[in-house]
PDB file of C-alpha atoms and ligand atoms in Angstrom:
ATOM      1  CA  MET A   1     158.998 151.520  -4.005  1.00 50.00           C
ATOM      2  CA  THR A   2     157.921 154.324  -6.365  1.00 60.00           C
ATOM      3  CA  LYS A   3     154.586 154.057  -8.141  1.00 69.00           C
ATOM      4  CA  HIS A   4     154.483 151.870 -11.265  1.00 57.00           C
ATOM      5  CA  SER A   5     157.799 150.174 -10.800  1.00 54.00           C
ATOM      6  CA  THR A   6     156.093 146.864 -11.599  1.00 53.00           C
ATOM      7  CA  SER A   7     156.538 145.194 -14.967  1.00 57.00           C
ATOM      8  CA  GLU A   8     152.842 145.662 -15.915  1.00 82.00           C
ATOM      9  CA  ALA A   9     153.254 149.422 -16.189  1.00 93.00           C
ATOM     10  CA  SER A  10     153.676 150.810 -19.690  1.00 94.00           C
ATOM     11  CA  GLU A  11     154.750 154.087 -21.223  1.00 96.00           C
ATOM     12  CA  ALA A  12     152.294 156.410 -22.930  1.00 97.00           C
ATOM     13  CA  TYR A  13     152.578 159.762 -24.719  1.00 98.00           C
ATOM     14  CA  ILE A  14     149.889 162.406 -24.498  1.00 98.00           C
ATOM     15  CA  ALA A  15     149.385 165.791 -26.172  1.00 98.00           C
ATOM     16  CA  LEU A  16     148.018 168.769 -24.269  1.00 98.00           C
ATOM     17  CA  GLY A  17     146.554 171.957 -25.698  1.00 97.00           C
ATOM     18  CA  ALA A  18     144.800 175.025 -24.290  1.00 96.00           C
ATOM     19  CA  ASN A  19     143.574 178.265 -25.832  1.00 94.00           C
ATOM     20  CA  LEU A  20     141.137 179.752 -23.294  1.00 93.00           C
ATOM     21  CA  GLY A  21     141.809 181.274 -19.845  1.00 93.00           C
ATOM     22  CA  ASP A  22     145.225 181.060 -18.186  1.00 95.00           C
ATOM     23  CA  ARG A  23     146.574 178.473 -20.597  1.00 96.00           C
ATOM     24  CA  GLU A  24     149.882 177.774 -18.879  1.00 96.00           C
ATOM     25  CA  SER A  25     148.384 177.385 -15.433  1.00 95.00           C
ATOM     26  CA  THR A  26     145.739 175.031 -16.813  1.00 95.00           C
ATOM     27  CA  LEU A  27     148.356 172.845 -18.493  1.00 96.00           C
ATOM     28  CA  MET A  28     150.326 172.682 -15.244  1.00 95.00           C
ATOM     29  CA  LYS A  29     147.192 171.713 -13.327  1.00 95.00           C
ATOM     30  CA  ALA A  30     146.505 168.959 -15.868  1.00 97.00           C
ATOM     31  CA  ALA A  31     150.022 167.592 -15.285  1.00 97.00           C
ATOM     32  CA  GLU A  32     149.518 167.755 -11.517  1.00 96.00           C
ATOM     33  CA  LEU A  33     146.139 166.018 -11.654  1.00 97.00           C
ATOM     34  CA  LEU A  34     147.466 163.212 -13.848  1.00 97.00           C
ATOM     35  CA  ASP A  35     150.600 162.736 -11.746  1.00 96.00           C
ATOM     36  CA  GLY A  36     148.437 162.780  -8.598  1.00 96.00           C
ATOM     37  CA  HIS A  37     146.517 159.743  -9.843  1.00 97.00           C
ATOM     38  CA  PRO A  38     147.723 156.635  -7.979  1.00 97.00           C
ATOM     39  CA  ASP A  39     148.304 154.713 -11.228  1.00 97.00           C
ATOM     40  CA  ILE A  40     149.953 157.439 -13.319  1.00 97.00           C
ATOM     41  CA  GLN A  41     153.402 158.987 -13.143  1.00 96.00           C
ATOM     42  CA  VAL A  42     154.505 161.888 -15.327  1.00 96.00           C
ATOM     43  CA  LEU A  43     157.961 160.937 -16.605  1.00 95.00           C
ATOM     44  CA  ARG A  44     158.896 163.808 -18.935  1.00 95.00           C
ATOM     45  CA  SER A  45     157.347 166.935 -20.343  1.00 96.00           C
ATOM     46  CA  SER A  46     158.194 168.872 -23.488  1.00 97.00           C
ATOM     47  CA  ASN A  47     158.785 172.568 -23.936  1.00 97.00           C
ATOM     48  CA  LEU A  48     155.705 174.734 -24.290  1.00 97.00           C
ATOM     49  CA  TYR A  49     154.899 176.122 -27.735  1.00 97.00           C
ATOM     50  CA  GLU A  50     152.500 178.826 -28.828  1.00 97.00           C
ATOM     51  CA  THR A  51     150.761 177.661 -31.992  1.00 97.00           C
ATOM     52  CA  ASP A  52     148.410 179.100 -34.581  1.00 96.00           C
ATOM     53  CA  PRO A  53     145.012 177.374 -34.537  1.00 96.00           C
ATOM     54  CA  VAL A  54     144.666 174.524 -37.017  1.00 95.00           C
ATOM     55  CA  GLY A  55     141.382 173.178 -38.431  1.00 91.00           C
ATOM     56  CA  TYR A  56     139.103 175.906 -37.161  1.00 88.00           C
ATOM     57  CA  GLU A  57     141.098 179.117 -37.533  1.00 90.00           C
ATOM     58  CA  ASP A  58     138.859 181.798 -35.977  1.00 90.00           C
ATOM     59  CA  GLN A  59     140.008 181.203 -32.398  1.00 91.00           C
ATOM     60  CA  PRO A  60     142.872 182.271 -30.087  1.00 95.00           C
ATOM     61  CA  ASN A  61     146.381 180.809 -30.328  1.00 97.00           C
ATOM     62  CA  PHE A  62     147.039 177.618 -28.396  1.00 96.00           C
ATOM     63  CA  LEU A  63     149.718 176.618 -25.952  1.00 97.00           C
ATOM     64  CA  ASN A  64     150.726 173.049 -26.742  1.00 98.00           C
ATOM     65  CA  MET A  65     152.953 170.529 -25.015  1.00 98.00           C
ATOM     66  CA  ALA A  66     153.414 166.757 -24.729  1.00 98.00           C
ATOM     67  CA  MET A  67     154.148 164.450 -21.817  1.00 98.00           C
ATOM     68  CA  ALA A  68     155.459 160.929 -21.366  1.00 97.00           C
ATOM     69  CA  LEU A  69     153.606 158.949 -18.690  1.00 97.00           C
ATOM     70  CA  ARG A  70     154.128 155.627 -16.998  1.00 97.00           C
ATOM     71  CA  THR A  71     150.888 153.917 -16.076  1.00 98.00           C
ATOM     72  CA  SER A  72     149.465 150.587 -15.020  1.00 97.00           C
ATOM     73  CA  LEU A  73     146.042 151.589 -16.411  1.00 98.00           C
ATOM     74  CA  THR A  74     144.550 150.089 -19.554  1.00 97.00           C
ATOM     75  CA  PRO A  75     144.321 152.510 -22.515  1.00 98.00           C
ATOM     76  CA  GLU A  76     140.550 152.867 -21.970  1.00 97.00           C
ATOM     77  CA  ALA A  77     141.006 153.591 -18.259  1.00 98.00           C
ATOM     78  CA  LEU A  78     143.757 156.131 -18.989  1.00 98.00           C
ATOM     79  CA  LEU A  79     141.520 157.884 -21.552  1.00 98.00           C
ATOM     80  CA  LYS A  80     138.729 158.000 -18.957  1.00 98.00           C
ATOM     81  CA  VAL A  81     141.061 159.702 -16.447  1.00 98.00           C
ATOM     82  CA  MET A  82     142.123 162.156 -19.160  1.00 98.00           C
ATOM     83  CA  LEU A  83     138.503 163.013 -20.076  1.00 96.00           C
ATOM     84  CA  GLU A  84     137.658 163.476 -16.371  1.00 96.00           C
ATOM     85  CA  THR A  85     140.694 165.751 -16.007  1.00 97.00           C
ATOM     86  CA  GLU A  86     139.446 167.873 -18.933  1.00 95.00           C
ATOM     87  CA  LEU A  87     136.065 168.217 -17.197  1.00 93.00           C
ATOM     88  CA  THR A  88     137.650 169.096 -13.838  1.00 95.00           C
ATOM     89  CA  LEU A  89     139.547 171.888 -15.585  1.00 95.00           C
ATOM     90  CA  GLY A  90     136.396 173.288 -17.182  1.00 89.00           C
ATOM     91  CA  ARG A  91     136.440 171.785 -20.669  1.00 76.00           C
ATOM     92  CA  GLU A  92     133.198 172.231 -22.591  1.00 76.00           C
ATOM     93  CA  ARG A  93     132.519 170.536 -25.912  1.00 71.00           C
ATOM     94  CA  ASN A  94     131.084 172.923 -28.501  1.00 72.00           C
ATOM     95  CA  ILE A  95     132.730 173.365 -31.895  1.00 73.00           C
ATOM     96  CA  ARG A  96     134.780 170.512 -33.348  1.00 77.00           C
ATOM     97  CA  TRP A  97     138.425 171.636 -33.277  1.00 74.00           C
ATOM     98  CA  GLY A  98     137.166 174.834 -31.597  1.00 73.00           C
ATOM     99  CA  PRO A  99     138.406 176.766 -28.526  1.00 80.00           C
ATOM    100  CA  ARG A 100     138.970 174.844 -25.310  1.00 87.00           C
ATOM    101  CA  THR A 101     140.231 175.367 -21.773  1.00 93.00           C
ATOM    102  CA  VAL A 102     142.187 172.157 -22.165  1.00 96.00           C
ATOM    103  CA  ASP A 103     142.409 169.222 -24.557  1.00 96.00           C
ATOM    104  CA  LEU A 104     144.161 165.971 -23.698  1.00 97.00           C
ATOM    105  CA  ASP A 105     144.811 163.479 -26.486  1.00 98.00           C
ATOM    106  CA  LEU A 106     146.238 160.011 -25.990  1.00 98.00           C
ATOM    107  CA  LEU A 107     148.805 159.740 -28.776  1.00 98.00           C
ATOM    108  CA  TRP A 108     150.506 156.421 -28.325  1.00 98.00           C
ATOM    109  CA  MET A 109     150.788 153.651 -25.783  1.00 97.00           C
ATOM    110  CA  GLU A 110     153.403 150.926 -25.678  1.00 92.00           C
ATOM    111  CA  GLY A 111     152.243 147.870 -27.682  1.00 93.00           C
ATOM    112  CA  GLN A 112     148.674 149.156 -28.172  1.00 96.00           C
ATOM    113  CA  VAL A 113     146.887 149.331 -31.526  1.00 97.00           C
ATOM    114  CA  LEU A 114     143.149 149.969 -31.115  1.00 97.00           C
ATOM    115  CA  ASP A 115     140.229 151.149 -33.187  1.00 97.00           C
ATOM    116  CA  THR A 116     137.023 151.320 -31.173  1.00 96.00           C
ATOM    117  CA  PRO A 117     134.286 153.993 -31.174  1.00 94.00           C
ATOM    118  CA  LEU A 118     135.823 155.466 -28.007  1.00 95.00           C
ATOM    119  CA  LEU A 119     139.532 155.132 -28.632  1.00 98.00           C
ATOM    120  CA  THR A 120     141.897 154.897 -31.591  1.00 98.00           C
ATOM    121  CA  LEU A 121     145.583 154.192 -30.979  1.00 98.00           C
ATOM    122  CA  PRO A 122     147.946 155.473 -32.138  1.00 97.00           C
ATOM    123  CA  HIS A 123     146.006 158.744 -32.387  1.00 97.00           C
ATOM    124  CA  PRO A 124     144.862 158.901 -36.044  1.00 96.00           C
ATOM    125  CA  ARG A 125     145.885 162.543 -36.620  1.00 95.00           C
ATOM    126  CA  MET A 126     149.069 162.748 -34.564  1.00 96.00           C
ATOM    127  CA  LEU A 127     151.445 162.534 -37.551  1.00 95.00           C
ATOM    128  CA  GLU A 128     149.614 165.325 -39.427  1.00 94.00           C
ATOM    129  CA  ARG A 129     149.991 168.006 -36.749  1.00 95.00           C
ATOM    130  CA  SER A 130     153.113 170.021 -36.032  1.00 96.00           C
ATOM    131  CA  PHE A 131     151.522 171.264 -32.800  1.00 97.00           C
ATOM    132  CA  VAL A 132     151.697 167.616 -31.664  1.00 97.00           C
ATOM    133  CA  LEU A 133     154.924 166.532 -33.376  1.00 97.00           C
ATOM    134  CA  VAL A 134     157.189 169.387 -32.275  1.00 96.00           C
ATOM    135  CA  PRO A 135     156.534 168.818 -28.539  1.00 97.00           C
ATOM    136  CA  LEU A 136     156.529 165.033 -28.993  1.00 97.00           C
ATOM    137  CA  CYS A 137     159.960 165.141 -30.635  1.00 96.00           C
ATOM    138  CA  ASP A 138     161.265 166.924 -27.511  1.00 96.00           C
ATOM    139  CA  ILE A 139     160.556 163.900 -25.318  1.00 96.00           C
ATOM    140  CA  VAL A 140     160.806 160.666 -27.356  1.00 96.00           C
ATOM    141  CA  PRO A 141     164.306 159.312 -26.704  1.00 94.00           C
ATOM    142  CA  GLU A 142     166.501 158.773 -29.760  1.00 92.00           C
ATOM    143  CA  GLU A 143     167.266 155.208 -28.659  1.00 91.00           C
ATOM    144  CA  ASP A 144     163.526 154.396 -28.469  1.00 87.00           C
ATOM    145  CA  PRO A 145     163.142 150.800 -29.754  1.00 87.00           C
ATOM    146  CA  THR A 146     159.496 151.156 -30.880  1.00 90.00           C
ATOM    147  CA  GLY A 147     160.119 153.281 -33.978  1.00 92.00           C
ATOM    148  CA  LEU A 148     158.165 156.241 -32.584  1.00 94.00           C
ATOM    149  CA  TYR A 149     161.242 158.505 -32.667  1.00 95.00           C
ATOM    150  CA  GLU A 150     161.815 157.903 -36.412  1.00 95.00           C
ATOM    151  CA  LYS A 151     158.102 158.176 -37.264  1.00 95.00           C
ATOM    152  CA  ALA A 152     157.624 161.449 -35.402  1.00 96.00           C
ATOM    153  CA  HIS A 153     160.781 163.043 -36.829  1.00 95.00           C
ATOM    154  CA  ALA A 154     160.017 161.893 -40.405  1.00 95.00           C
ATOM    155  CA  ALA A 155     156.440 163.227 -40.153  1.00 95.00           C
ATOM    156  CA  LEU A 156     157.677 166.546 -38.799  1.00 94.00           C
ATOM    157  CA  ASP A 157     160.160 166.881 -41.681  1.00 92.00           C
ATOM    158  CA  LEU A 158     157.258 166.375 -44.126  1.00 92.00           C
ATOM    159  CA  MET A 159     155.259 169.166 -42.436  1.00 87.00           C
ATOM    160  CA  ASN A 160     158.052 171.495 -43.511  1.00 80.00           C
ATOM    161  CA  GLY A 161     157.069 174.365 -41.218  1.00 80.00           C
ATOM    162  CA  LYS A 162     153.501 174.561 -42.568  1.00 83.00           C
ATOM    163  CA  GLU A 163     151.943 175.445 -39.188  1.00 85.00           C
ATOM    164  CA  GLY A 164     152.815 178.515 -37.138  1.00 93.00           C
ATOM    165  CA  ILE A 165     154.600 177.234 -34.035  1.00 95.00           C
ATOM    166  CA  ARG A 166     156.825 179.236 -31.718  1.00 95.00           C
ATOM    167  CA  PHE A 167     158.846 178.269 -28.648  1.00 96.00           C
ATOM    168  CA  TRP A 168     157.078 179.702 -25.558  1.00 95.00           C
ATOM    169  CA  LYS A 169     159.135 178.406 -22.628  1.00 94.00           C
ATOM    170  CA  SER A 170     160.989 175.326 -21.488  1.00 94.00           C
ATOM    171  CA  GLY A 171     159.272 172.387 -19.824  1.00 86.00           C
ATOM    172  CA  ILE A 172     157.044 173.255 -16.872  1.00 79.00           C
ATOM    173  CA  TRP A 173     157.172 169.799 -15.303  1.00 78.00           C
ATOM    174  CA  PRO A 174     158.397 168.732 -12.817  1.00 73.00           C
ATOM    175  CA  ASN A 175     160.732 171.593 -11.840  1.00 57.00           C
ATOM    176  CA  ALA A 176     159.431 175.063 -12.443  1.00 51.00           C
ATOM    177  CA  SER A 177     156.651 176.768 -10.544  1.00 49.00           C
ATOM    178  CA  VAL A 178     153.939 178.052 -12.820  1.00 48.00           C
ATOM    179  CA  HIS A 179     153.388 181.782 -13.379  1.00 46.00           C
ATOM    180  CA  SER A 180     150.056 183.306 -14.238  1.00 51.00           C
ATOM    181  CA  GLU A 181     149.763 184.750 -17.738  1.00 62.00           C
ATOM    182  CA  ASN A 182     147.653 187.652 -16.408  1.00 50.00           C
TER     183      ASN A 182
HETATM  184  N1  ATP B 201     143.631 158.574 -29.100  1.00 96.43           N
HETATM  185  C1  ATP B 201     142.595 159.304 -28.629  1.00 96.43           C
HETATM  186  N2  ATP B 201     142.809 160.302 -27.720  1.00 96.43           N
HETATM  187  C2  ATP B 201     141.780 161.042 -27.242  1.00 96.43           C
HETATM  188  N3  ATP B 201     140.469 160.881 -27.602  1.00 96.43           N
HETATM  189  C3  ATP B 201     140.217 159.899 -28.496  1.00 96.43           C
HETATM  190  C4  ATP B 201     141.255 159.080 -29.048  1.00 96.43           C
HETATM  191  N4  ATP B 201     140.680 158.190 -29.909  1.00 96.43           N
HETATM  192  C5  ATP B 201     139.372 158.433 -29.896  1.00 96.43           C
HETATM  193  N5  ATP B 201     139.079 159.457 -29.060  1.00 96.43           N
HETATM  194  C6  ATP B 201     137.709 159.955 -28.811  1.00 96.43           C
HETATM  195  O1  ATP B 201     137.573 161.225 -29.374  1.00 96.43           O
HETATM  196  C7  ATP B 201     136.610 161.920 -28.594  1.00 96.43           C
HETATM  197  C8  ATP B 201     136.668 163.411 -28.872  1.00 96.43           C
HETATM  198  O2  ATP B 201     137.913 163.893 -28.449  1.00 96.43           O
HETATM  199  P1  ATP B 201     138.236 165.444 -28.523  1.00 96.43           P
HETATM  200  O3  ATP B 201     137.044 166.254 -28.195  1.00 96.43           O
HETATM  201  O4  ATP B 201     139.480 165.673 -27.670  1.00 96.43           O
HETATM  202  O5  ATP B 201     138.576 165.626 -30.061  1.00 96.43           O
HETATM  203  P2  ATP B 201     139.241 166.899 -30.677  1.00 96.43           P
HETATM  204  O6  ATP B 201     140.455 167.216 -29.837  1.00 96.43           O
HETATM  205  O7  ATP B 201     138.232 167.999 -30.858  1.00 96.43           O
HETATM  206  O8  ATP B 201     139.694 166.410 -32.105  1.00 96.43           O
HETATM  207  P3  ATP B 201     140.904 165.466 -32.448  1.00 96.43           P
HETATM  208  O9  ATP B 201     140.445 164.074 -32.120  1.00 96.43           O
HETATM  209  O10 ATP B 201     141.105 165.702 -33.904  1.00 96.43           O
HETATM  210  O11 ATP B 201     142.090 165.888 -31.605  1.00 96.43           O
HETATM  211  C9  ATP B 201     136.918 161.520 -27.171  1.00 96.43           C
HETATM  212  O12 ATP B 201     135.785 161.617 -26.337  1.00 96.43           O
HETATM  213  C10 ATP B 201     137.396 160.085 -27.322  1.00 96.43           C
HETATM  214  O13 ATP B 201     136.386 159.128 -27.008  1.00 96.43           O
HETATM  215  N1  PH2 B 202     147.349 174.967 -32.815  1.00 96.43           N
HETATM  216  C1  PH2 B 202     146.428 174.083 -32.440  1.00 96.43           C
HETATM  217  N2  PH2 B 202     145.346 173.898 -33.193  1.00 96.43           N
HETATM  218  C2  PH2 B 202     144.410 172.994 -32.810  1.00 96.43           C
HETATM  219  C3  PH2 B 202     144.570 172.257 -31.620  1.00 96.43           C
HETATM  220  C4  PH2 B 202     145.717 172.487 -30.844  1.00 96.43           C
HETATM  221  O1  PH2 B 202     145.922 171.865 -29.762  1.00 96.43           O
HETATM  222  N3  PH2 B 202     146.629 173.396 -31.280  1.00 96.43           N
HETATM  223  N4  PH2 B 202     143.649 171.339 -31.261  1.00 96.43           N
HETATM  224  C5  PH2 B 202     142.616 171.092 -32.030  1.00 96.43           C
HETATM  225  C6  PH2 B 202     141.678 170.009 -31.641  1.00 96.43           C
HETATM  226  O2  PH2 B 202     142.324 168.826 -31.437  1.00 96.43           O
HETATM  227  C7  PH2 B 202     142.342 171.832 -33.251  1.00 96.43           C
HETATM  228  N5  PH2 B 202     143.332 172.785 -33.584  1.00 96.43           N
END
């Protein structure tokens, strides 16, 4: 039996971003660490995009991607694993929306609407950010019954190309081996 084939497992979408160090290698390591967790399976990953910084502009360009996960964890437990993964990969918290080795945001989780000091679901800013929506639209299936596909595509249409976002390379998970940027 593969992991998470039980009915309690649910699907989640996360956004990944990096703009310090070897960005691509760090994103790949984040995918490996999450998939290596006994209660998480990476199902799909988007293409990689190079994006102009949004919010705080005086910082390097980001690489952004999104992944679909299957997990038996609660949303809070999944967020905890994600925050630990950021720390393992050298994330430091300095400037809000500032440069980071890696940033993992929990965008959406099947059937979960939450607003606590630690976790808001769906992610409150996900529909305002092309650097989230473009990768997300790569991996949400058109036949998705939850309405996420329509929401993400409609929000992206409204963004109307306002953010600088460029295709970098096709999905790095699970097939391709990662190449250093240096
Ligand atoms: N859906 C969510 N995904 C990730 N973190 C969340 C979420 N909802 C609330 N948080 C909280 O936000 C805190 C700060 O997260 P983080 O440093 O990644 O924010 P940011 O990436 O700088 O800004 P933004 O939240 O706008 O993406 C986390 O420690 C977490 O407790
Ligand atoms: N292009 C881009 N800009 C950002 C990003 C990001 O991942 N990509 N993350 C931020 C903090 O959530 C702030 N600004």
